[in-house]
Short mmCIF file of C-alpha atoms in Angstrom, two decimals:
data_model
loop_
_atom_site.label_atom_id
_atom_site.label_comp_id
_atom_site.label_asym_id
_atom_site.label_seq_id
_atom_site.Cartn_x
_atom_site.Cartn_y
_atom_site.Cartn_z
CA MET A 1 -26.03 -16.42 12.77
CA PRO A 2 -23.04 -18.22 12.88
CA ASP A 3 -20.17 -17.02 14.28
CA GLN A 4 -16.63 -16.04 11.97
CA THR A 5 -13.87 -14.64 13.79
CA GLY A 6 -10.36 -14.14 12.58
CA SER A 7 -7.64 -13.94 14.66
CA LEU A 8 -4.22 -12.55 12.64
CA VAL A 9 -0.94 -12.28 13.48
CA HIS A 10 1.84 -10.15 12.06
CA ASP A 11 5.55 -11.53 12.59
CA GLY A 12 6.17 -8.43 13.95
CA SER A 13 9.37 -8.20 10.98
CA SER A 14 9.50 -4.76 9.22
CA GLY A 15 7.55 -5.06 6.66
CA PRO A 16 4.91 -8.39 5.46
CA GLY A 17 6.05 -10.56 2.19
CA MET A 18 4.88 -12.52 -0.42
CA GLY A 19 4.32 -15.99 1.32
CA MET A 20 5.87 -18.90 0.31
CA PRO A 21 5.51 -21.08 -2.84
CA ALA A 22 3.11 -23.86 -2.61
CA SER A 23 5.99 -26.54 -2.53
CA SER A 24 7.17 -25.71 0.60
CA TYR A 25 4.53 -27.05 1.65
CA LYS A 26 4.40 -30.14 0.63
CA LYS A 27 6.06 -32.42 3.16
CA SER A 28 3.64 -30.93 5.38
CA GLY A 29 0.61 -31.78 3.17
CA PHE A 30 0.00 -27.77 3.66
CA LYS A 31 -1.35 -26.22 0.47
CA ILE A 32 -1.83 -22.52 -0.87
CA VAL A 33 -5.35 -21.65 -1.98
CA GLY A 34 -6.41 -18.34 -3.18
CA PRO A 35 -4.56 -14.84 -1.64
CA VAL A 36 -4.16 -16.24 1.62
CA GLY A 37 -2.96 -20.01 1.74
CA SER A 38 -4.21 -22.63 4.12
CA LEU A 39 -1.52 -23.82 6.21
CA ARG A 40 -4.02 -26.69 7.75
CA ALA A 41 -7.64 -26.76 7.82
CA GLY A 42 -9.83 -29.07 10.63
CA ALA A 43 -11.91 -30.21 13.30
CA LEU A 44 -11.33 -28.43 16.70
CA ALA A 45 -13.33 -30.86 19.15
CA PRO A 46 -13.66 -30.10 22.72
CA GLY A 47 -11.52 -31.35 25.29
CA THR A 48 -12.83 -34.84 26.75
CA VAL A 49 -15.49 -34.29 29.70
CA SER A 50 -18.17 -36.62 27.87
CA ARG A 51 -18.65 -40.63 26.83
CA PRO A 52 -18.82 -40.60 22.49
CA GLY A 53 -22.58 -39.45 21.35
CA MET A 54 -23.68 -37.73 24.09
CA LEU A 55 -26.40 -35.35 22.95
CA THR A 56 -26.86 -32.01 24.24
CA SER A 57 -29.89 -29.72 22.35
CA PRO A 58 -31.11 -27.05 24.21
CA LYS A 59 -33.73 -25.41 22.40
CA VAL A 60 -33.46 -21.58 21.20
CA GLY A 61 -34.55 -18.92 23.20
CA SER A 62 -37.37 -16.50 22.42
CA VAL A 63 -34.77 -13.85 22.42
CA ASP A 64 -32.31 -15.95 19.89
CA ILE A 65 -35.68 -16.32 17.28
CA PRO A 66 -35.65 -12.94 15.89
CA TRP A 67 -31.53 -13.20 14.96
CA LEU A 68 -31.55 -16.60 13.78
CA HIS A 69 -31.99 -15.23 9.35
CA PHE A 70 -29.46 -11.95 10.58
CA HIS A 71 -26.41 -12.44 8.75
CA PRO A 72 -23.46 -13.80 10.16
CA VAL A 73 -21.65 -12.15 13.49
CA ARG A 74 -18.02 -11.68 11.36
CA ARG A 75 -15.04 -10.15 13.93
CA LEU A 76 -11.08 -9.39 13.06
CA LEU A 77 -8.77 -9.35 15.69
CA PHE A 78 -5.12 -8.06 14.88
CA TYR A 79 -2.05 -8.85 17.08
CA ASP A 80 1.35 -7.97 16.43
CA TYR A 81 3.36 -10.91 17.42
CA PRO A 82 7.41 -11.29 16.55
CA CYS A 83 8.08 -15.10 16.13
CA SER A 84 9.63 -17.23 13.01
CA LYS A 85 6.92 -19.27 10.53
CA PRO A 86 8.38 -22.48 11.72
CA TYR A 87 7.92 -21.53 15.28
CA PHE A 88 4.36 -20.25 14.72
CA LEU A 89 3.47 -23.35 12.55
CA GLU A 90 5.11 -26.04 15.11
CA THR A 91 4.49 -23.93 18.44
CA VAL A 92 2.20 -20.97 18.26
CA ALA A 93 -0.34 -23.21 16.67
CA PRO A 94 -0.57 -26.21 18.60
CA LYS A 95 -0.50 -24.07 21.91
CA LEU A 96 -3.52 -22.28 20.25
CA LYS A 97 -5.28 -25.53 19.01
CA GLU A 98 -4.66 -27.27 22.50
CA SER A 99 -6.18 -24.22 24.47
CA LEU A 100 -8.97 -23.83 22.32
CA SER A 101 -10.18 -27.12 22.89
CA LEU A 102 -10.10 -26.46 26.69
CA THR A 103 -11.87 -23.65 26.56
CA LEU A 104 -14.94 -25.38 24.55
CA ARG A 105 -15.11 -28.15 26.46
CA HIS A 106 -16.78 -25.09 29.27
CA TYR A 107 -18.71 -23.73 25.61
CA LEU A 108 -20.03 -27.06 23.95
CA LEU A 109 -22.83 -25.21 22.39
CA VAL A 110 -20.52 -23.48 20.58
CA ALA A 111 -19.17 -26.73 18.97
CA GLY A 112 -22.59 -27.56 17.75
CA ASP A 113 -24.74 -26.80 14.77
CA LEU A 114 -27.83 -25.28 14.91
CA ILE A 115 -30.84 -27.02 14.10
CA PHE A 116 -33.63 -25.70 12.10
CA HIS A 117 -36.64 -27.63 11.73
CA LEU A 118 -39.13 -27.57 8.87
CA ASN A 119 -42.45 -28.08 8.23
CA SER A 120 -42.64 -28.70 12.08
CA GLU A 121 -43.25 -27.01 15.31
CA LYS A 122 -40.71 -27.79 16.80
CA MET A 123 -38.29 -25.41 18.18
CA PRO A 124 -35.08 -24.77 16.53
CA GLU A 125 -32.19 -25.63 18.62
CA ILE A 126 -28.58 -26.14 18.76
CA ARG A 127 -26.93 -29.62 18.75
CA TYR A 128 -24.45 -30.89 20.22
CA VAL A 129 -22.98 -34.86 19.38
CA ALA A 130 -19.87 -35.77 22.00
CA GLY A 131 -16.99 -37.22 19.62
CA ASP A 132 -19.00 -35.78 16.57
CA SER A 133 -19.18 -31.73 16.68
CA ALA A 134 -16.59 -29.54 16.44
CA VAL A 135 -15.47 -26.02 15.40
CA SER A 136 -13.02 -25.54 12.09
CA LEU A 137 -10.26 -24.45 12.77
CA THR A 138 -8.00 -22.94 9.98
CA ILE A 139 -4.33 -21.76 10.07
CA ALA A 140 -3.73 -19.38 6.81
CA GLU A 141 -1.08 -16.81 5.95
CA SER A 142 -1.52 -13.95 3.90
CA ALA A 143 0.37 -12.43 1.81
CA SER A 144 -1.33 -9.01 1.76
CA GLY A 145 0.06 -5.89 3.67
CA PHE A 146 0.00 -6.04 7.92
CA ASP A 147 0.60 -2.49 8.52
CA ASP A 148 -1.70 -1.09 5.54
CA ILE A 149 -5.01 -3.26 6.38
CA ILE A 150 -4.90 -2.49 9.83
CA GLY A 151 -4.57 1.25 9.25
CA ASN A 152 -7.25 3.88 9.77
CA HIS A 153 -7.47 5.51 5.80
CA ALA A 154 -10.02 4.27 3.56
CA ARG A 155 -8.97 0.34 2.40
CA ASP A 156 -10.72 -1.77 0.03
CA ALA A 157 -13.48 -3.73 1.87
CA ASP A 158 -13.00 -6.90 -0.09
CA GLN A 159 -9.73 -7.56 0.72
CA PHE A 160 -10.84 -8.56 4.14
CA TYR A 161 -13.00 -11.28 3.71
CA GLU A 162 -10.12 -13.00 3.02
CA PHE A 163 -9.03 -13.58 6.74
CA VAL A 164 -12.64 -14.53 7.56
CA ALA A 165 -13.44 -18.54 9.12
CA PRO A 166 -14.60 -20.09 6.46
CA ILE A 167 -17.98 -21.83 7.56
CA ASP A 168 -20.04 -25.18 6.41
CA PRO A 169 -22.91 -24.28 4.22
CA VAL A 170 -26.54 -24.63 5.27
CA THR A 171 -27.42 -28.82 4.95
CA ASP A 172 -30.28 -30.08 4.19
CA GLU A 173 -31.50 -33.39 6.56
CA SER A 174 -34.21 -35.37 6.92
CA GLY A 175 -36.80 -32.94 7.82
CA TYR A 176 -34.23 -30.32 9.33
CA GLN A 177 -31.40 -27.67 8.26
CA LYS A 178 -28.09 -27.44 10.02
CA VAL A 179 -25.21 -25.05 10.12
CA PRO A 180 -22.04 -24.73 12.41
CA VAL A 181 -22.33 -22.43 15.00
CA MET A 182 -19.11 -21.10 14.54
CA ALA A 183 -15.82 -21.44 12.89
CA LEU A 184 -12.09 -19.92 13.34
CA LYS A 185 -9.05 -18.72 11.68
CA VAL A 186 -5.93 -17.63 12.33
CA THR A 187 -4.25 -15.84 9.93
CA LEU A 188 -0.16 -15.65 10.21
CA PHE A 189 1.28 -12.33 7.95
CA PRO A 190 4.96 -13.57 7.54
CA GLY A 191 8.04 -10.65 7.02
CA ARG A 192 9.13 -9.95 4.12
CA VAL A 193 10.73 -12.22 1.35
CA LEU A 194 11.94 -10.68 -2.25
CA ASP A 195 9.40 -11.66 -5.30
CA ARG A 196 10.30 -10.75 -7.93
CA SER A 197 7.84 -12.78 -10.44
CA VAL A 198 4.77 -10.49 -9.17
CA ILE A 199 5.74 -7.70 -11.80
CA LYS A 200 4.52 -9.21 -15.28
CA ASP A 201 6.51 -8.38 -18.38
CA PRO A 202 4.80 -10.53 -20.87
CA LEU A 203 7.42 -8.20 -23.50
CA ARG A 204 10.35 -9.00 -21.90
CA ILE A 205 11.00 -4.99 -21.16
CA ASN A 206 14.14 -6.31 -18.63
CA THR A 207 16.10 -7.57 -21.41
CA ILE A 208 15.63 -4.23 -23.58
CA PHE A 209 17.08 -2.72 -20.55
CA LEU A 210 20.07 -5.03 -20.49
CA LYS A 211 21.32 -4.47 -23.78
CA VAL A 212 20.92 -0.22 -23.47
CA ILE A 213 23.16 -0.55 -20.32
CA ARG A 214 25.21 -3.97 -20.28
CA ASP A 215 27.62 -1.94 -22.81
CA VAL A 216 28.37 0.75 -20.06
CA PRO A 217 30.87 -0.04 -17.38
CA LEU A 218 29.70 0.68 -14.01
CA LYS A 219 31.72 3.47 -12.45
CA SER A 220 33.12 4.03 -8.82
CA THR A 221 31.60 6.89 -7.58
CA SER A 222 32.91 10.01 -6.13
CA PHE A 223 31.76 13.49 -4.77
CA PRO A 224 30.73 16.43 -7.46
CA VAL A 225 32.95 18.55 -5.54
CA PRO A 226 33.69 21.42 -5.97
CA THR A 227 30.08 21.61 -6.80
CA ASN A 228 30.40 25.46 -7.43
CA ARG A 229 26.76 25.64 -6.42
CA VAL A 230 24.64 26.80 -3.12
CA ARG A 231 21.97 24.64 -1.17
CA ALA A 232 18.80 26.42 -0.32
CA THR A 233 15.07 25.92 1.45
CA TYR A 234 12.01 27.23 0.88
CA ILE A 235 9.02 26.41 2.68
CA LEU A 236 5.57 26.31 1.22
CA ARG A 237 2.54 26.88 4.14
CA GLN A 238 -0.70 24.48 4.00
CA THR A 239 -2.03 28.55 3.40
CA ASP A 240 0.27 29.13 0.91
CA ILE A 241 -0.51 25.74 -1.03
CA GLN A 242 -4.41 26.49 -0.89
CA LYS A 243 -3.18 29.79 -2.24
CA LEU A 244 -1.84 28.27 -5.30
CA LYS A 245 -4.44 25.37 -5.26
CA ASP A 246 -7.54 28.09 -5.86
CA LEU A 247 -5.18 30.27 -7.91
CA VAL A 248 -5.34 27.37 -10.19
CA LEU A 249 -9.15 26.28 -9.86
CA GLU A 250 -10.32 30.22 -10.67
CA ARG A 251 -8.55 29.58 -13.88
CA LYS A 252 -9.07 26.69 -14.71
CA PRO A 253 -12.35 25.31 -12.73
CA GLY A 254 -12.60 22.20 -14.73
CA LEU A 255 -9.07 20.65 -13.83
CA VAL A 256 -8.86 17.51 -11.61
CA GLN A 257 -5.55 16.15 -9.79
CA VAL A 258 -4.69 19.52 -8.04
CA SER A 259 -2.97 18.20 -5.47
CA SER A 260 -0.45 19.83 -2.83
CA PHE A 261 2.32 17.87 -5.58
CA VAL A 262 1.21 19.46 -8.57
CA VAL A 263 1.18 23.37 -7.13
CA THR A 264 4.01 23.12 -5.78
CA ALA A 265 6.20 21.11 -8.10
CA ALA A 266 4.54 23.45 -10.75
CA TYR A 267 5.46 27.01 -8.73
CA VAL A 268 8.98 25.89 -8.30
CA TRP A 269 9.19 24.78 -11.90
CA THR A 270 8.04 28.42 -13.20
CA CYS A 271 10.08 30.02 -10.86
CA PHE A 272 13.69 27.91 -11.69
CA VAL A 273 12.85 28.65 -15.46
CA LYS A 274 12.31 32.02 -14.87
CA SER A 275 15.24 32.68 -12.99
CA GLY A 276 17.49 31.27 -15.56
CA GLU A 277 19.49 32.54 -18.71
CA GLN A 278 17.76 33.48 -21.67
CA VAL A 279 16.65 31.33 -24.67
CA ASP A 280 14.55 31.22 -27.28
CA ASP A 281 10.70 31.63 -26.99
CA ASP A 282 9.86 28.08 -28.40
CA GLU A 283 13.07 26.31 -26.61
CA LEU A 284 10.70 23.16 -24.75
CA GLU A 285 11.34 23.10 -20.97
CA PHE A 286 10.59 19.43 -19.52
CA PHE A 287 9.31 18.17 -15.92
CA SER A 288 9.71 15.20 -14.89
CA PHE A 289 8.14 13.50 -11.68
CA ALA A 290 8.78 9.85 -10.96
CA ALA A 291 5.37 7.95 -9.32
CA ASP A 292 4.87 4.36 -7.12
CA ILE A 293 3.04 2.68 -10.12
CA ARG A 294 2.78 -0.79 -7.78
CA ALA A 295 -1.17 0.00 -7.38
CA ARG A 296 -1.61 1.19 -11.15
CA ILE A 297 -0.08 -1.39 -13.25
CA ASP A 298 -2.28 -4.22 -14.11
CA PRO A 299 -2.06 -6.69 -12.43
CA PRO A 300 -1.15 -4.84 -9.43
CA VAL A 301 1.50 -5.55 -7.53
CA PRO A 302 1.14 -5.70 -3.69
CA ALA A 303 2.07 -2.58 -1.62
CA ASN A 304 4.68 -4.70 0.58
CA TYR A 305 6.70 -5.54 -2.65
CA PHE A 306 9.86 -4.52 -1.97
CA GLY A 307 11.96 -2.82 -4.59
CA ASN A 308 11.86 -0.49 -7.12
CA CYS A 309 7.99 -0.04 -9.10
CA LEU A 310 8.84 3.36 -10.73
CA GLY A 311 7.21 5.15 -13.37
CA TYR A 312 7.64 8.80 -14.33
CA GLY A 313 5.63 11.74 -15.74
CA LEU A 314 6.69 14.06 -17.95
CA ALA A 315 5.41 17.41 -18.99
CA ILE A 316 6.68 19.65 -21.69
CA MET A 317 5.82 23.07 -22.75
CA GLU A 318 7.60 25.61 -24.48
CA HIS A 319 10.04 28.84 -22.46
CA ILE A 320 7.21 31.64 -23.42
CA GLN A 321 4.81 30.24 -22.01
CA LEU A 322 6.33 29.45 -18.46
CA VAL A 323 7.69 32.90 -17.88
CA GLY A 324 4.34 34.46 -18.78
CA GLU A 325 1.90 35.72 -17.18
CA GLU A 326 -0.44 32.38 -16.88
CA GLY A 327 2.81 30.18 -16.74
CA PHE A 328 2.06 28.92 -13.20
CA VAL A 329 -1.54 28.04 -14.04
CA MET A 330 -0.41 25.96 -17.39
CA ALA A 331 2.88 24.42 -16.06
CA ALA A 332 0.12 23.01 -13.02
CA GLU A 333 -2.48 21.52 -15.99
CA ALA A 334 0.26 20.33 -17.95
CA ILE A 335 1.70 18.28 -15.08
CA ALA A 336 -1.90 17.13 -13.31
CA ASP A 337 -2.89 16.01 -16.85
CA GLN A 338 0.23 13.76 -16.84
CA ILE A 339 -0.56 11.92 -13.40
CA LYS A 340 -4.50 11.93 -14.77
CA ASN A 341 -3.83 10.73 -17.60
CA ARG A 342 -0.43 8.86 -17.86
CA VAL A 343 0.19 7.71 -14.03
CA ASN A 344 -3.41 6.92 -12.87
CA ASN A 345 -4.09 5.18 -16.49
CA LYS A 346 -3.33 1.60 -16.47
CA ASP A 347 -3.22 1.15 -20.11
CA GLU A 348 -0.40 4.51 -20.47
CA VAL A 349 1.19 4.48 -17.55
CA LEU A 350 3.62 1.05 -19.32
CA LYS A 351 3.44 2.97 -22.65
CA GLY A 352 6.86 3.08 -24.15
CA ALA A 353 8.85 1.58 -21.23
CA GLU A 354 10.94 0.03 -23.08
CA ASN A 355 12.33 3.06 -24.30
CA TRP A 356 12.63 4.43 -20.44
CA VAL A 357 16.36 3.99 -20.43
CA SER A 358 17.11 6.01 -23.50
CA ASP A 359 14.45 8.83 -22.57
CA MET A 360 16.39 9.07 -19.25
CA ARG A 361 19.80 9.70 -20.72
CA ALA A 362 18.85 12.15 -23.61
CA MET A 363 17.29 14.29 -21.20
CA ASN A 364 20.86 15.23 -19.73
CA ALA A 365 21.06 17.09 -22.90
CA ILE A 366 17.72 18.78 -22.63
CA ARG A 367 16.33 21.84 -20.46
CA ALA A 368 14.85 19.43 -17.83
CA PHE A 369 13.82 19.65 -14.54
CA TRP A 370 13.63 16.66 -12.13
CA VAL A 371 12.02 15.66 -8.00
CA SER A 372 14.03 13.91 -6.11
CA GLY A 373 12.39 12.64 -2.74
CA SER A 374 8.53 12.33 -1.75
CA PRO A 375 6.88 14.09 1.09
CA LYS A 376 5.46 10.25 1.26
CA PHE A 377 8.89 9.21 2.55
CA ASP A 378 8.58 11.08 6.05
CA LEU A 379 13.02 10.30 6.97
CA SER A 380 12.35 13.25 9.33
CA ASN A 381 10.35 11.08 12.03
CA ALA A 382 13.21 8.11 11.46
CA ASP A 383 13.70 7.04 15.32
CA PHE A 384 17.00 6.74 16.47
CA GLY A 385 16.38 7.65 20.00
CA TRP A 386 17.43 10.98 19.05
CA GLY A 387 13.89 12.52 18.67
CA THR A 388 12.86 14.15 14.96
CA ALA A 389 15.67 15.11 12.97
CA ARG A 390 16.50 18.46 13.15
CA LYS A 391 16.80 18.92 9.19
CA LEU A 392 16.83 16.65 5.84
CA GLU A 393 19.30 17.54 3.20
CA ILE A 394 19.09 15.62 -0.60
CA LEU A 395 23.02 15.81 -1.67
CA THR A 396 21.71 14.03 -4.94
CA ILE A 397 20.32 17.37 -6.54
CA ASP A 398 24.39 18.41 -6.22
CA GLU A 399 24.76 15.99 -9.02
CA GLU A 400 22.01 16.50 -10.92
CA LYS A 401 21.13 19.42 -13.51
CA TYR A 402 19.08 20.46 -12.47
CA SER A 403 16.62 18.93 -9.94
CA MET A 404 14.12 19.74 -6.55
CA SER A 405 14.04 18.13 -3.30
CA LEU A 406 10.94 17.63 -1.78
CA CYS A 407 9.61 16.18 1.50
CA LYS A 408 7.43 17.50 4.17
CA SER A 409 8.11 20.82 6.24
CA ARG A 410 9.37 20.18 9.68
CA ASP A 411 8.06 23.52 10.89
CA SER A 412 4.21 24.04 9.67
CA ASP A 413 2.00 21.86 9.56
CA GLY A 414 0.47 19.99 5.40
CA GLY A 415 3.19 22.24 4.17
CA LEU A 416 6.04 20.75 2.04
CA GLU A 417 10.09 22.05 1.87
CA ILE A 418 11.87 22.08 -1.28
CA GLY A 419 15.52 22.23 -1.61
CA LEU A 420 17.97 23.67 -4.68
CA SER A 421 21.00 23.34 -5.24
CA LEU A 422 21.86 26.16 -7.69
CA PRO A 423 24.95 28.80 -8.68
CA LYS A 424 24.80 31.36 -6.68
CA ALA A 425 23.71 34.09 -9.04
CA ARG A 426 20.97 31.77 -10.02
CA MET A 427 19.96 30.95 -6.14
CA GLU A 428 19.34 34.14 -5.68
CA ALA A 429 17.44 35.28 -8.79
CA PHE A 430 15.07 32.21 -7.55
CA ALA A 431 14.89 33.41 -3.86
CA THR A 432 13.29 36.81 -5.43
CA ILE A 433 10.85 34.99 -7.81
CA PHE A 434 9.75 32.52 -5.62
CA ASP A 435 9.01 34.92 -2.76
CA GLU A 436 7.23 37.73 -4.31
CA GLY A 437 5.35 34.94 -6.69
CA LEU A 438 3.21 34.02 -3.59
CA ARG A 439 2.26 38.33 -2.60
CA PHE A 440 -1.39 38.00 -4.17
#
């Protein structure tokens, strides 16, 4: 039962990075292998306490024998330790190696091999040979997301084995087999670096986007005042959200993706459309929302990617459908369908991406409603030393025709906070429809 222990060190940066190219290590003879780069690998021998060749071979005790064919003990320890990678390699790693070597002087057998005799009555033994036996020590770096890995949420179990110390396989000798008792590995999670190559673009969509925008000059920004609007905040408590979910599932029992976002977006969208001017029944209404597609594209982009990696969903309904009695349920179904069949579908999420820029421009001329912000970005908890923010206002929605802001509620656990910027008369109509719609 060998021991494969890994120690994982985060350098304390605000986010983990993508690692460095293999050429960065060429001078020192380092190499990158797979998701985890092996910076150094070698043998860690106990500090000199005995003459070379001295043999220590205690027999395995009776209480040890039942465990010989048990799987290796594999443990990972995670630490925050602010330091640069050069400092880690030039100072931390050598000191760690020296410290471990001195420690092994007191535990020589840990550096030995388990000997399992074949076709013999000999008891298994742990053999340590001074000057020959050593513990394998690997110094590595990882591109994985440190904060994600150490979280308490459900994480892919496979990824943790990247950090396990590799141990030599069982080898067959004359009359016996042997396997090392222990192996060690230390993995550094370096700070964030920028690597745009992680997003694959075989269709060269970037050149298509550039052609669309390059003839449009940049403009200096200015405040959109006077806005001729008022701002208001609406709260959907957890109980409200659950009521809306129950209503949708009662009408559409087979519907999936009925999330808090889906019912909130659908409810606000229908209230917004009902509060507006009269239009033809067959007039199309559009609801657009952005989605983080880092994990949804193929190949997926690491969670620590720093930059925009967004796709979008677009629900389309006729005006008469939204303002009808079943408008909310139909809107929830349309949004949930976009999440299931477009946003969460690797074959669909980037389909038509070459038209995204032109499509977004076209939406400015149609009856579109957007979402700005996300409950995933809990900005109200940003710590500047003054406690939790009293209020979050997203001013961007003043410049869009029209959109809602969305964030976690400060005052309702599990609730959501919706911000709107509308002409005063429409806001009054919206408020009435919003409040009355929750009375069921």
